[in-house]
Short mmCIF file of C-alpha atoms in Angstrom, two decimals:
data_model
loop_
_atom_site.label_atom_id
_atom_site.label_comp_id
_atom_site.label_asym_id
_atom_site.label_seq_id
_atom_site.Cartn_x
_atom_site.Cartn_y
_atom_site.Cartn_z
CA UNK A 601 2.29 16.18 -8.55
CA UNK A 602 4.23 12.60 -8.46
CA UNK A 603 4.10 9.73 -6.02
CA UNK A 604 7.32 10.38 -4.02
CA UNK A 605 5.69 13.35 -2.99
CA UNK A 606 2.99 11.57 -0.85
CA UNK A 607 5.69 9.35 0.32
CA UNK A 608 7.43 12.11 1.53
CA UNK A 609 4.16 13.67 3.27
CA UNK A 610 3.81 9.84 5.11
CA UNK A 611 6.68 10.94 7.44
CA UNK A 612 7.91 7.56 7.62
CA UNK A 613 10.02 5.63 5.46
CA UNK A 614 10.41 2.36 6.98
CA UNK A 615 8.68 -0.45 5.11
CA UNK A 616 6.93 -3.79 6.59
CA UNK A 617 7.95 -6.82 4.66
CA UNK A 618 6.72 -10.44 6.50
CA UNK A 619 8.52 -13.51 4.74
CA UNK A 620 6.40 -16.52 2.98
CA UNK A 621 7.44 -18.77 5.42
CA UNK A 622 5.61 -16.64 8.01
CA UNK A 623 1.70 -18.51 9.22
CA UNK A 624 -1.42 -16.69 8.55
CA UNK A 625 -1.76 -16.18 12.58
CA UNK A 626 1.50 -14.90 13.03
CA UNK A 627 0.72 -12.02 9.86
CA UNK A 628 -2.67 -11.42 11.37
CA UNK A 629 -1.16 -10.27 14.60
CA UNK A 630 1.60 -8.24 12.82
CA UNK A 631 -0.91 -6.63 10.70
CA UNK A 632 -3.07 -5.75 14.52
CA UNK A 633 0.04 -4.74 16.12
CA UNK A 634 1.06 -2.62 13.20
CA UNK A 635 -2.58 -0.71 11.99
CA UNK A 636 -2.04 -1.53 8.91
CA UNK A 637 -4.50 -4.08 6.15
CA UNK A 638 -1.14 -5.62 3.62
CA UNK A 639 2.54 -6.52 3.95
CA UNK A 640 5.01 -6.99 1.12
CA UNK A 641 6.13 -10.41 1.29
CA UNK A 642 9.84 -10.82 0.73
CA UNK A 643 12.53 -13.39 2.04
CA UNK A 644 15.06 -10.36 3.24
CA UNK A 645 13.53 -7.22 3.47
CA UNK A 646 14.11 -5.56 -0.69
CA UNK A 647 13.12 -8.16 -2.99
CA UNK A 648 9.65 -8.05 -3.62
CA UNK A 649 7.96 -11.54 -3.83
CA UNK A 650 4.51 -10.37 -3.60
CA UNK A 651 1.66 -8.53 -1.37
CA UNK A 652 -0.36 -10.21 1.26
CA UNK A 653 -3.64 -8.29 2.72
CA UNK A 654 -6.14 -8.59 5.22
CA UNK A 655 -8.64 -9.39 2.16
CA UNK A 656 -6.12 -11.71 0.44
CA UNK A 657 -6.57 -13.48 3.86
CA UNK A 658 -11.02 -13.12 3.58
CA UNK A 659 -10.79 -14.40 0.39
CA UNK A 660 -8.55 -17.60 0.07
CA UNK A 661 -9.27 -18.74 3.55
CA UNK A 662 -12.81 -19.05 4.04
CA UNK A 663 -13.00 -22.27 2.92
CA UNK A 664 -9.70 -23.70 4.20
CA UNK A 665 -8.91 -26.16 7.38
CA UNK A 666 -6.98 -24.92 9.83
CA UNK A 667 -6.68 -21.57 7.77
CA UNK A 668 -4.56 -19.50 10.19
CA UNK A 669 -1.97 -22.11 10.23
CA UNK A 670 -1.42 -21.76 6.31
CA UNK A 671 1.89 -20.17 4.84
CA UNK A 672 1.48 -16.81 3.88
CA UNK A 673 3.04 -17.99 0.24
CA UNK A 674 0.35 -19.53 -0.20
CA UNK A 675 -2.46 -16.99 0.09
CA UNK A 676 -0.36 -14.37 -1.07
CA UNK A 677 -0.40 -12.11 -4.23
CA UNK A 678 2.10 -12.39 -7.09
CA UNK A 679 1.07 -10.57 -9.21
CA UNK A 680 1.72 -7.01 -8.17
CA UNK A 681 0.66 -3.78 -9.30
CA UNK A 682 3.39 -1.47 -8.42
CA UNK A 683 4.78 2.13 -9.31
CA UNK A 684 7.89 4.23 -9.22
CA UNK A 685 8.01 7.82 -7.17
CA UNK A 686 8.36 9.39 -10.44
CA UNK A 687 5.08 8.35 -11.40
CA UNK A 688 2.36 10.79 -11.73
CA UNK A 689 -0.37 11.11 -8.22
CA UNK A 690 -3.06 9.95 -10.57
CA UNK A 691 -1.32 7.05 -12.10
CA UNK A 692 -1.28 5.44 -8.95
CA UNK A 693 -5.10 6.41 -8.44
CA UNK A 694 -5.51 4.85 -11.45
CA UNK A 695 -3.67 1.64 -10.75
CA UNK A 696 -5.81 1.64 -7.39
CA UNK A 697 -8.75 1.82 -9.13
CA UNK A 698 -8.52 -0.13 -12.70
CA UNK A 699 -7.17 -3.03 -10.36
CA UNK A 700 -8.93 -2.94 -7.62
CA UNK A 701 -6.81 -2.67 -5.15
CA UNK A 702 -6.07 -1.13 -2.26
CA UNK A 703 -2.63 -1.24 -1.03
CA UNK A 704 0.87 -0.67 -3.89
CA UNK A 705 4.96 -1.01 -3.97
CA UNK A 706 6.39 1.71 -4.67
CA UNK A 707 9.89 0.76 -6.35
CA UNK A 708 12.54 2.65 -7.15
CA UNK A 709 15.26 0.89 -9.76
CA UNK A 710 13.73 -2.58 -8.39
CA UNK A 711 14.38 -1.59 -4.58
CA UNK A 712 11.44 -1.94 -2.39
CA UNK A 713 10.61 2.35 -1.04
CA UNK A 714 7.62 2.52 0.18
CA UNK A 715 3.48 1.25 -0.17
CA UNK A 716 0.85 3.51 -1.21
CA UNK A 717 -2.36 2.09 0.57
CA UNK A 718 -6.16 4.23 -0.46
CA UNK A 719 -5.62 5.60 2.60
CA UNK A 720 -2.87 7.61 1.57
CA UNK A 721 -3.58 8.43 -1.89
CA UNK A 722 -7.36 10.02 -0.34
CA UNK A 723 -6.05 12.28 3.04
CA UNK A 724 -3.13 13.36 -0.07
CA UNK A 725 -5.83 14.18 -2.81
CA UNK A 726 -7.75 15.73 -0.03
CA UNK A 727 -5.22 18.00 1.11
CA UNK A 728 -4.68 19.13 -2.89
CA UNK A 729 -8.24 20.07 -2.22
CA UNK A 730 -8.21 22.41 0.99
CA UNK A 731 -5.38 23.93 -0.28
CA UNK A 732 -7.01 24.26 -3.90
CA UNK A 733 -10.03 25.85 -1.94
CA UNK A 734 -7.91 27.79 -0.16
CA UNK A 735 -6.51 29.42 -2.91
CA UNK A 736 -9.73 30.33 -4.67
CA UNK A 737 -11.40 31.87 -1.83
CA UNK A 738 -7.82 33.67 -0.92
CA UNK A 739 -8.26 34.65 -4.67
CA UNK A 740 -12.38 35.43 -5.14
CA UNK A 741 -11.71 37.70 -1.67
CA UNK A 742 -8.97 40.05 -3.42
CA UNK A 743 -6.08 38.67 -1.49
#
């Protein structure tokens, strides 16, 4: 099982990005409107500058005065853990677990092609387990 299989199962290939000059106030509006937990930070929608998540907002702005007017560039994570569409699904899960990240951008030859969340990974794994269970049940039943 590869990362591209998980991307394909998501259905939508649209990747949402946000400019580094946008304020946290605007970032929070976009996260709420899209019902997502993170956005890739990009000037052009293709070149990744970083990633910004709800956790970044909470962690980095709890003591900042006028936090909502702070720019995304000031709170984004720049040391971003990424994966490739050809990476094994288990490698994606290892990245999320070892680095304690919930969102992993997927880059194909440096081009942003998707973002996978911990929810996407869990859903995909549950589908795998259900399939295996059904196969074993069928085998045991003799069918």
